[in-house]
Short mmCIF file of C-alpha atoms and ligand atoms in Angstrom, two decimals:
data_model
loop_
_atom_site.label_atom_id
_atom_site.label_comp_id
_atom_site.label_asym_id
_atom_site.label_seq_id
_atom_site.Cartn_x
_atom_site.Cartn_y
_atom_site.Cartn_z
CA MET K 1 27.19 -71.18 4.22
CA ARG K 2 29.04 -72.44 7.04
CA SER K 3 26.64 -70.59 9.43
CA LEU K 4 23.78 -72.07 7.77
CA GLU K 5 25.19 -75.88 8.18
CA GLN K 6 26.01 -75.08 11.83
CA PHE K 7 22.22 -73.59 12.28
CA ALA K 8 20.82 -77.00 10.93
CA ALA K 9 23.39 -79.17 12.71
CA ASP K 10 22.57 -77.51 16.09
CA LYS K 11 18.80 -77.67 15.60
CA LEU K 12 18.73 -81.18 14.68
CA ALA K 13 21.09 -82.14 17.61
CA THR K 14 18.76 -80.20 19.92
CA LEU K 15 15.75 -82.23 18.50
CA SER K 16 17.72 -85.81 18.70
CA ALA K 17 18.51 -85.01 22.50
CA ARG K 18 14.69 -84.43 23.08
CA ALA K 19 13.37 -87.64 21.28
CA LEU K 20 11.73 -85.25 18.81
CA ALA K 21 14.11 -86.31 15.82
CA ARG K 22 11.83 -87.77 12.63
CA SER K 23 12.76 -90.16 10.00
CA LEU K 24 11.13 -91.36 7.08
CA SER K 25 10.72 -94.77 6.04
CA PRO K 26 9.32 -95.64 2.42
CA THR K 27 6.17 -97.60 3.12
CA ASP K 28 4.02 -99.53 0.75
CA ARG K 29 0.38 -99.58 1.47
CA ARG K 30 -0.74 -101.49 -1.81
CA ASN K 31 -2.25 -104.11 0.60
CA GLY K 32 -4.69 -101.90 2.71
CA PRO K 33 -3.44 -101.75 6.41
CA ARG K 34 -0.81 -104.63 5.53
CA VAL K 35 2.19 -102.39 4.70
CA LEU K 36 5.74 -103.24 3.53
CA ARG K 37 8.24 -101.41 5.47
CA ASP K 38 12.16 -102.45 5.05
CA GLY K 39 10.85 -105.77 3.29
CA ARG K 40 9.04 -106.47 6.30
CA GLU K 41 5.17 -107.06 6.54
CA LEU K 42 3.30 -104.75 9.35
CA LEU K 43 -0.37 -104.51 10.43
CA SER K 44 -0.79 -100.32 10.11
CA PHE K 45 -3.04 -98.63 12.49
CA SER K 46 -1.57 -95.16 11.66
CA CYS K 47 -3.44 -94.36 8.06
CA ASN K 48 -6.17 -92.00 7.47
CA ASP K 49 -7.20 -94.05 4.74
CA TYR K 50 -10.04 -95.09 6.89
CA LEU K 51 -12.38 -96.50 4.21
CA ASN K 52 -9.32 -98.04 2.04
CA LEU K 53 -10.34 -95.96 -1.02
CA SER K 54 -6.86 -95.18 -1.82
CA THR K 55 -6.35 -98.61 -3.16
CA HIS K 56 -10.01 -99.41 -4.17
CA PRO K 57 -10.29 -100.99 -7.67
CA ASP K 58 -13.21 -98.67 -8.76
CA ILE K 59 -11.53 -95.48 -7.55
CA ILE K 60 -8.35 -96.62 -8.88
CA ALA K 61 -10.25 -97.17 -12.18
CA ALA K 62 -11.75 -94.02 -12.20
CA ALA K 63 -8.21 -92.15 -11.61
CA MET K 64 -6.59 -94.26 -14.55
CA SER K 65 -9.67 -93.43 -16.97
CA ALA K 66 -9.10 -89.44 -16.26
CA THR K 67 -5.24 -89.61 -16.77
CA GLU K 68 -5.56 -91.54 -20.18
CA ARG K 69 -8.80 -89.11 -21.21
CA TYR K 70 -7.08 -85.65 -20.05
CA GLY K 71 -3.70 -86.28 -19.07
CA VAL K 72 -1.51 -85.74 -15.91
CA GLY K 73 -1.30 -82.02 -14.77
CA ALA K 74 -3.93 -79.42 -14.85
CA GLY K 75 -1.53 -76.72 -16.84
CA GLY K 76 -2.36 -73.69 -14.67
CA SER K 77 -4.32 -72.58 -11.91
CA ARG K 78 -8.06 -72.90 -11.71
CA ALA K 79 -8.68 -69.05 -12.18
CA VAL K 80 -6.59 -69.28 -15.68
CA THR K 81 -6.96 -72.88 -17.41
CA GLY K 82 -6.70 -75.17 -14.90
CA ASN K 83 -10.81 -75.36 -14.12
CA HIS K 84 -11.16 -78.97 -15.27
CA PRO K 85 -14.77 -80.06 -16.38
CA LEU K 86 -14.47 -82.73 -13.72
CA TYR K 87 -14.71 -80.05 -10.64
CA ALA K 88 -17.99 -79.26 -11.24
CA GLU K 89 -19.38 -82.91 -10.35
CA LEU K 90 -17.05 -82.82 -7.43
CA GLU K 91 -18.12 -79.54 -6.12
CA ALA K 92 -21.78 -80.28 -6.48
CA ALA K 93 -21.44 -83.44 -4.66
CA LEU K 94 -19.64 -81.95 -1.70
CA ALA K 95 -22.21 -79.03 -1.56
CA ALA K 96 -25.21 -81.61 -1.61
CA ARG K 97 -23.45 -83.78 1.09
CA LYS K 98 -22.89 -80.81 3.48
CA GLY K 99 -26.41 -79.18 2.54
CA THR K 100 -24.78 -75.99 1.63
CA ALA K 101 -25.47 -74.05 -1.61
CA ALA K 102 -22.00 -74.33 -3.06
CA ALA K 103 -18.21 -75.62 -2.35
CA LEU K 104 -14.94 -75.10 -3.88
CA VAL K 105 -12.13 -77.53 -3.94
CA PHE K 106 -8.57 -76.45 -3.18
CA GLY K 107 -5.04 -77.98 -3.57
CA SER K 108 -5.24 -79.47 0.00
CA GLY K 109 -6.86 -79.16 3.32
CA TYR K 110 -3.67 -77.25 4.36
CA LEU K 111 -4.11 -74.70 1.49
CA ALA K 112 -7.89 -74.42 2.24
CA ASN K 113 -7.52 -73.29 5.89
CA SER K 114 -4.42 -71.35 5.24
CA GLY K 115 -6.13 -69.30 2.43
CA LEU K 116 -9.74 -69.07 3.57
CA ILE K 117 -9.23 -67.72 7.12
CA PRO K 118 -7.19 -64.52 5.77
CA ALA K 119 -9.79 -63.85 2.91
CA LEU K 120 -12.29 -63.39 5.62
CA LEU K 121 -10.73 -61.96 8.31
CA GLY K 122 -8.14 -58.73 8.57
CA GLU K 123 -6.57 -56.66 11.19
CA ASP K 124 -9.50 -55.54 12.97
CA ASP K 125 -10.98 -58.88 13.60
CA VAL K 126 -10.80 -61.63 16.03
CA LEU K 127 -10.30 -65.45 15.64
CA LEU K 128 -11.02 -67.69 18.35
CA VAL K 129 -9.38 -71.03 17.99
CA ASP K 130 -9.51 -74.38 19.72
CA GLU K 131 -6.12 -75.00 21.36
CA LEU K 132 -6.04 -78.53 20.00
CA ALA K 133 -6.93 -77.43 16.02
CA HIS K 134 -4.72 -78.31 13.30
CA ALA K 135 -1.63 -76.53 12.32
CA CYS K 136 -3.14 -75.36 9.06
CA LEU K 137 -5.79 -73.52 10.96
CA TRP K 138 -3.13 -71.83 13.10
CA ALA K 139 -1.08 -71.05 9.77
CA GLY K 140 -4.39 -69.18 8.38
CA ALA K 141 -4.70 -67.61 11.61
CA LYS K 142 -1.24 -65.88 11.29
CA LEU K 143 -1.54 -65.16 7.88
CA SER K 144 -4.86 -63.21 8.48
CA SER K 145 -3.40 -60.56 10.85
CA ALA K 146 -6.38 -60.88 12.79
CA ARG K 147 -6.17 -61.06 16.72
CA VAL K 148 -6.08 -64.57 17.69
CA LEU K 149 -7.62 -66.27 20.98
CA ARG K 150 -7.39 -69.82 21.78
CA PHE K 151 -9.71 -71.39 23.90
CA ALA K 152 -9.41 -74.47 26.23
CA HIS K 153 -10.26 -77.67 24.05
CA ASN K 154 -13.96 -77.89 23.57
CA ASP K 155 -14.67 -75.61 26.55
CA VAL K 156 -17.94 -73.80 25.67
CA GLU K 157 -17.81 -71.81 29.02
CA ALA K 158 -14.16 -70.64 28.20
CA LEU K 159 -15.25 -69.54 24.78
CA GLY K 160 -18.37 -67.84 26.00
CA ALA K 161 -16.28 -66.15 28.36
CA LEU K 162 -14.06 -64.86 25.91
CA LEU K 163 -16.66 -63.77 23.17
CA ALA K 164 -18.52 -61.91 26.17
CA ALA K 165 -15.20 -60.23 27.08
CA GLU K 166 -13.44 -59.32 23.63
CA ARG K 167 -16.21 -59.66 21.02
CA HIS K 168 -17.12 -56.08 21.11
CA ARG K 169 -13.44 -54.69 20.62
CA HIS K 170 -13.64 -56.22 17.17
CA GLY K 171 -14.98 -56.15 13.67
CA ARG K 172 -15.86 -59.63 12.21
CA ALA K 173 -15.32 -62.71 14.61
CA MET K 174 -14.70 -66.31 13.65
CA ILE K 175 -14.61 -69.61 15.67
CA ALA K 176 -12.41 -72.16 14.50
CA THR K 177 -12.76 -75.95 15.58
CA GLU K 178 -12.58 -79.28 14.33
CA THR K 179 -15.47 -81.88 13.72
CA VAL K 180 -13.37 -84.77 14.98
CA PHE K 181 -10.04 -83.99 16.79
CA SER K 182 -7.06 -85.48 14.58
CA MET K 183 -5.16 -86.66 17.43
CA ASP K 184 -7.53 -87.14 20.22
CA GLY K 185 -10.43 -88.72 18.26
CA ASP K 186 -13.20 -86.56 20.32
CA ARG K 187 -15.71 -84.41 18.92
CA ALA K 188 -16.55 -80.71 19.32
CA PRO K 189 -19.90 -79.75 20.89
CA ILE K 190 -21.18 -78.21 17.54
CA ALA K 191 -24.46 -77.28 18.60
CA ALA K 192 -23.37 -75.20 21.54
CA ILE K 193 -20.55 -73.62 19.67
CA ALA K 194 -23.00 -72.71 16.78
CA GLU K 195 -25.36 -70.88 19.39
CA LEU K 196 -22.76 -68.87 20.98
CA ALA K 197 -21.66 -67.84 17.55
CA GLU K 198 -25.28 -66.88 16.66
CA ARG K 199 -25.47 -64.90 19.66
CA HIS K 200 -22.35 -63.06 19.13
CA ASP K 201 -22.35 -62.50 15.49
CA ALA K 202 -19.18 -64.78 15.11
CA TRP K 203 -18.88 -67.06 11.82
CA THR K 204 -18.12 -70.93 12.77
CA LEU K 205 -15.41 -72.50 10.82
CA THR K 206 -15.18 -76.25 11.27
CA ASP K 207 -12.55 -78.61 9.98
CA ASP K 208 -14.22 -82.13 8.96
CA ALA K 209 -10.87 -83.99 7.90
CA HIS K 210 -11.46 -86.75 10.10
CA GLY K 211 -15.19 -86.78 9.96
CA LEU K 212 -16.47 -87.23 6.50
CA GLY K 213 -17.21 -90.67 5.46
CA VAL K 214 -16.46 -92.22 8.73
CA VAL K 215 -18.54 -90.46 11.31
CA ALA K 216 -22.27 -89.43 10.98
CA PRO K 217 -22.50 -85.69 10.97
CA ASP K 218 -23.78 -83.83 13.89
CA PRO K 219 -27.49 -82.48 13.28
CA ALA K 220 -26.15 -78.96 14.15
CA MET K 221 -23.80 -78.71 11.12
CA ALA K 222 -26.71 -77.23 9.51
CA ARG K 223 -25.88 -74.06 11.42
CA VAL K 224 -22.35 -74.18 10.81
CA PRO K 225 -21.56 -71.46 7.66
CA LEU K 226 -18.22 -72.53 6.80
CA GLN K 227 -17.53 -76.39 6.40
CA MET K 228 -14.18 -77.10 5.55
CA GLY K 229 -12.64 -80.69 5.02
CA THR K 230 -10.22 -82.63 3.19
CA LEU K 231 -10.18 -85.11 0.25
CA SER K 232 -7.40 -87.20 1.37
CA LYS K 233 -8.45 -89.20 4.36
CA ALA K 234 -11.52 -91.41 4.14
CA VAL K 235 -12.26 -90.10 0.63
CA GLY K 236 -8.60 -91.71 -0.14
CA ALA K 237 -7.62 -89.06 -2.98
CA TYR K 238 -6.24 -85.31 -2.40
CA GLY K 239 -7.46 -82.04 -2.22
CA GLY K 240 -9.28 -79.79 0.39
CA TYR K 241 -12.70 -78.18 0.38
CA LEU K 242 -14.74 -75.36 1.57
CA ALA K 243 -18.65 -75.89 1.63
CA ALA K 244 -20.61 -72.57 2.28
CA SER K 245 -23.10 -70.06 0.62
CA ALA K 246 -22.78 -69.09 -2.99
CA ALA K 247 -21.68 -65.62 -2.04
CA VAL K 248 -18.69 -67.08 0.34
CA ILE K 249 -17.44 -69.45 -2.19
CA ASP K 250 -17.51 -66.38 -4.85
CA LEU K 251 -15.60 -64.39 -2.56
CA ILE K 252 -13.35 -67.16 -1.75
CA ARG K 253 -12.81 -67.69 -5.22
CA HIS K 254 -11.45 -63.89 -5.56
CA ARG K 255 -9.44 -63.52 -2.32
CA ALA K 256 -8.19 -66.77 -1.15
CA ARG K 257 -4.42 -66.62 -2.13
CA SER K 258 -3.88 -70.42 -1.73
CA TRP K 259 -6.71 -70.92 -4.22
CA VAL K 260 -5.87 -68.52 -6.96
CA TYR K 261 -2.02 -68.41 -7.00
CA THR K 262 -1.54 -72.30 -6.97
CA THR K 263 -2.33 -75.02 -9.92
CA GLY K 264 -5.22 -77.07 -10.16
CA LEU K 265 -5.48 -80.59 -9.04
CA PRO K 266 -4.46 -83.38 -11.35
CA PRO K 267 -7.51 -84.54 -13.25
CA ALA K 268 -7.18 -88.11 -11.89
CA THR K 269 -7.36 -86.74 -8.68
CA ILE K 270 -10.62 -85.08 -8.86
CA ALA K 271 -12.15 -87.81 -10.67
CA ALA K 272 -11.16 -90.52 -7.77
CA ALA K 273 -12.38 -88.32 -5.38
CA THR K 274 -15.96 -87.87 -7.17
CA ALA K 275 -15.82 -91.69 -7.42
CA ALA K 276 -14.99 -92.08 -3.69
CA LEU K 277 -17.69 -89.96 -2.64
CA ALA K 278 -20.18 -91.72 -4.63
CA PHE K 279 -18.83 -95.15 -3.08
CA ILE K 280 -19.39 -93.34 0.35
CA ASP K 281 -22.82 -92.61 -0.61
CA ALA K 282 -23.62 -96.26 -1.99
CA ASN K 283 -22.27 -98.01 1.02
CA PRO K 284 -23.48 -96.58 4.34
CA ASP K 285 -22.76 -100.18 6.29
CA TYR K 286 -19.04 -100.42 5.05
CA CYS K 287 -18.69 -96.99 6.18
CA THR K 288 -19.35 -97.91 9.77
CA ARG K 289 -16.82 -100.24 10.02
CA PRO K 290 -13.75 -97.87 11.33
CA LEU K 291 -15.70 -96.67 14.25
CA ALA K 292 -17.30 -100.27 15.11
CA HIS K 293 -13.43 -101.35 15.23
CA ALA K 294 -12.28 -98.59 17.23
CA ARG K 295 -15.24 -99.42 19.99
CA ARG K 296 -14.28 -102.62 20.04
CA PHE K 297 -10.60 -101.77 20.66
CA THR K 298 -11.61 -99.31 23.49
CA ARG K 299 -13.80 -101.88 25.06
CA LEU K 300 -11.16 -104.74 25.01
CA LEU K 301 -8.74 -102.15 26.64
CA GLY K 302 -11.51 -100.58 29.06
CA LEU K 303 -10.86 -97.18 27.62
CA PRO K 304 -13.51 -94.56 27.14
CA GLU K 305 -15.54 -95.51 24.28
CA ALA K 306 -14.33 -94.44 21.03
CA ALA K 307 -16.24 -91.32 19.53
CA SER K 308 -14.52 -91.63 15.97
CA PRO K 309 -12.00 -93.87 14.21
CA ILE K 310 -8.96 -92.30 15.99
CA VAL K 311 -8.00 -93.69 19.67
CA PRO K 312 -5.41 -91.77 21.52
CA LEU K 313 -3.04 -93.58 24.44
CA ILE K 314 -1.36 -90.78 25.81
CA LEU K 315 2.10 -91.60 27.26
CA GLY K 316 3.30 -88.16 28.22
CA PRO K 317 7.29 -88.14 27.50
CA ALA K 318 8.09 -88.47 23.88
CA ALA K 319 10.83 -91.26 24.43
CA ALA K 320 7.98 -93.30 26.07
CA ALA K 321 5.78 -92.87 23.02
CA LEU K 322 8.66 -93.89 20.81
CA ALA K 323 9.69 -97.18 23.17
CA LEU K 324 5.90 -98.38 23.03
CA SER K 325 5.74 -97.75 19.40
CA GLN K 326 9.14 -99.77 18.89
CA LYS K 327 7.86 -102.64 21.01
CA LEU K 328 4.54 -102.71 18.73
CA ALA K 329 6.62 -103.15 15.74
CA GLU K 330 8.61 -106.10 17.10
CA ASP K 331 5.48 -107.84 17.22
CA GLY K 332 4.67 -106.48 13.54
CA LEU K 333 2.32 -103.70 14.42
CA LEU K 334 2.65 -100.12 13.05
CA VAL K 335 1.32 -97.53 15.35
CA THR K 336 3.46 -94.24 14.90
CA ALA K 337 4.44 -92.45 17.86
CA ILE K 338 3.04 -88.88 17.65
CA ARG K 339 5.29 -86.37 19.57
CA PRO K 340 5.42 -82.40 20.04
CA PRO K 341 4.77 -80.00 18.11
CA THR K 342 1.97 -82.09 16.53
CA VAL K 343 0.46 -82.67 20.02
CA PRO K 344 1.34 -80.28 23.18
CA GLU K 345 4.39 -81.00 24.97
CA GLY K 346 4.36 -83.91 27.59
CA THR K 347 1.47 -85.29 25.54
CA ALA K 348 3.41 -87.69 23.61
CA ARG K 349 0.91 -90.61 22.46
CA LEU K 350 0.36 -93.54 20.32
CA ARG K 351 -2.50 -92.48 17.76
CA MET K 352 -4.42 -95.65 16.76
CA THR K 353 -6.65 -95.47 13.69
CA PHE K 354 -8.88 -98.30 12.78
CA CYS K 355 -10.12 -98.51 8.91
CA ALA K 356 -12.92 -100.81 7.12
CA ALA K 357 -10.34 -103.41 6.04
CA HIS K 358 -9.09 -104.40 9.45
CA THR K 359 -10.69 -107.45 10.74
CA ASN K 360 -11.78 -108.15 14.42
CA GLY K 361 -8.95 -110.31 14.69
CA ASP K 362 -6.61 -107.64 13.43
CA VAL K 363 -8.36 -105.41 16.43
CA ASN K 364 -7.70 -108.21 18.89
CA ARG K 365 -4.03 -108.64 18.02
CA LEU K 366 -3.35 -104.96 18.63
CA ALA K 367 -5.25 -104.74 21.78
CA GLU K 368 -3.26 -108.12 23.05
CA SER K 369 0.05 -106.58 22.13
CA LEU K 370 -0.64 -103.48 23.95
CA ALA K 371 -1.94 -104.96 27.02
CA ARG K 372 0.99 -107.22 27.58
CA HIS K 373 3.61 -104.29 27.21
CA ARG K 374 1.86 -101.85 29.13
CA SER K 375 1.25 -104.17 32.18
C1 PLP E 1 -5.30 -83.66 7.72
C2 PLP E 1 -5.77 -82.73 8.21
C3 PLP E 1 -5.65 -81.26 7.47
C4 PLP E 1 -4.74 -81.14 6.45
O1 PLP E 1 -5.55 -81.53 4.81
P1 PLP E 1 -4.77 -82.14 3.85
O2 PLP E 1 -5.60 -82.17 2.68
O3 PLP E 1 -3.88 -83.51 4.22
O4 PLP E 1 -3.64 -80.76 3.52
C5 PLP E 1 -6.28 -80.00 8.07
N1 PLP E 1 -7.12 -80.34 9.23
C6 PLP E 1 -6.95 -81.43 9.95
C7 PLP E 1 -7.93 -81.52 11.29
C8 PLP E 1 -6.33 -82.62 9.33
O5 PLP E 1 -6.14 -83.59 10.05
#
């Protein structure tokens, strides 16, 4: 016991000394980007609820009505009795949207990636991962026991060279990347990656956590056989998914341990996600707002044009990111500092995200405050 306490205290002291300690602040997000923290209203540029659907009255109504009709919990894993009838509609909507024959909903995006990779790859296989890929793709990589090779971010030439040198030594091969990078906001060269994958008989897995609903899909996605994503960002609910062929989905249902050995989603969450996807289909103009705000922001600050609703401002040292975040908070703006290990060492940053409920005035306010503190 003493050694355990000592271990925890030493680790925490090291994190503090490196400006990497993290604290939790209760945050009330009921009012869209105007959030309440410690009794104070802050204008948030740190939510992934890009379309503000987590608090949309129609989506709330769908969740409430599902709870009233079906109760709160799923009661079991999907393979036993937790496969609620509401899943069929959600999975059909996801498959239709992704242009695949089938789709499978997981408990979360993290569970999807950590389960589907080991279901498809084993010891003799190789997985090539973009160096900036999300932690849950790395978790899946590790759990798979495949050989894992990282390639330089969005570097198609480096990826091609790795495939040429290493592909023939392995049985199956997979390339894992993100459509929109979560901490950088840039987009992967999907067509070029699909081209390489086809040439080397490698299976492409894309993580669309930050694309669905807010960025027009790359036309080359039709060539991506494993399209994963989450229902917890622009969709505003919770859960992850894989869209793929019928055979792949069937196999995943048999083999992905993070799907088999966990309880199904609450009915309210499934109903909310289904209602949110219908909302997204019915409101294409509304869905362009987050990216338009991001582009207004990059124009105002003279930054490279935003490719998604995510705009990073890389500061380097963790302490510098914390200090600038603190100055913005004094101006009533919530922009959380993103530090290692979420991003590579020496690239601590402010990560701004824009949502539909921001006004042009809100974007101006952030740009003015940042310009003032950086000069
Ligand atoms: C948020 C995120 C996930 C995890 O999704 P959850 O549904 O929150 O578990 C996976 N991949 C990327 C790129 C993400 O940003």
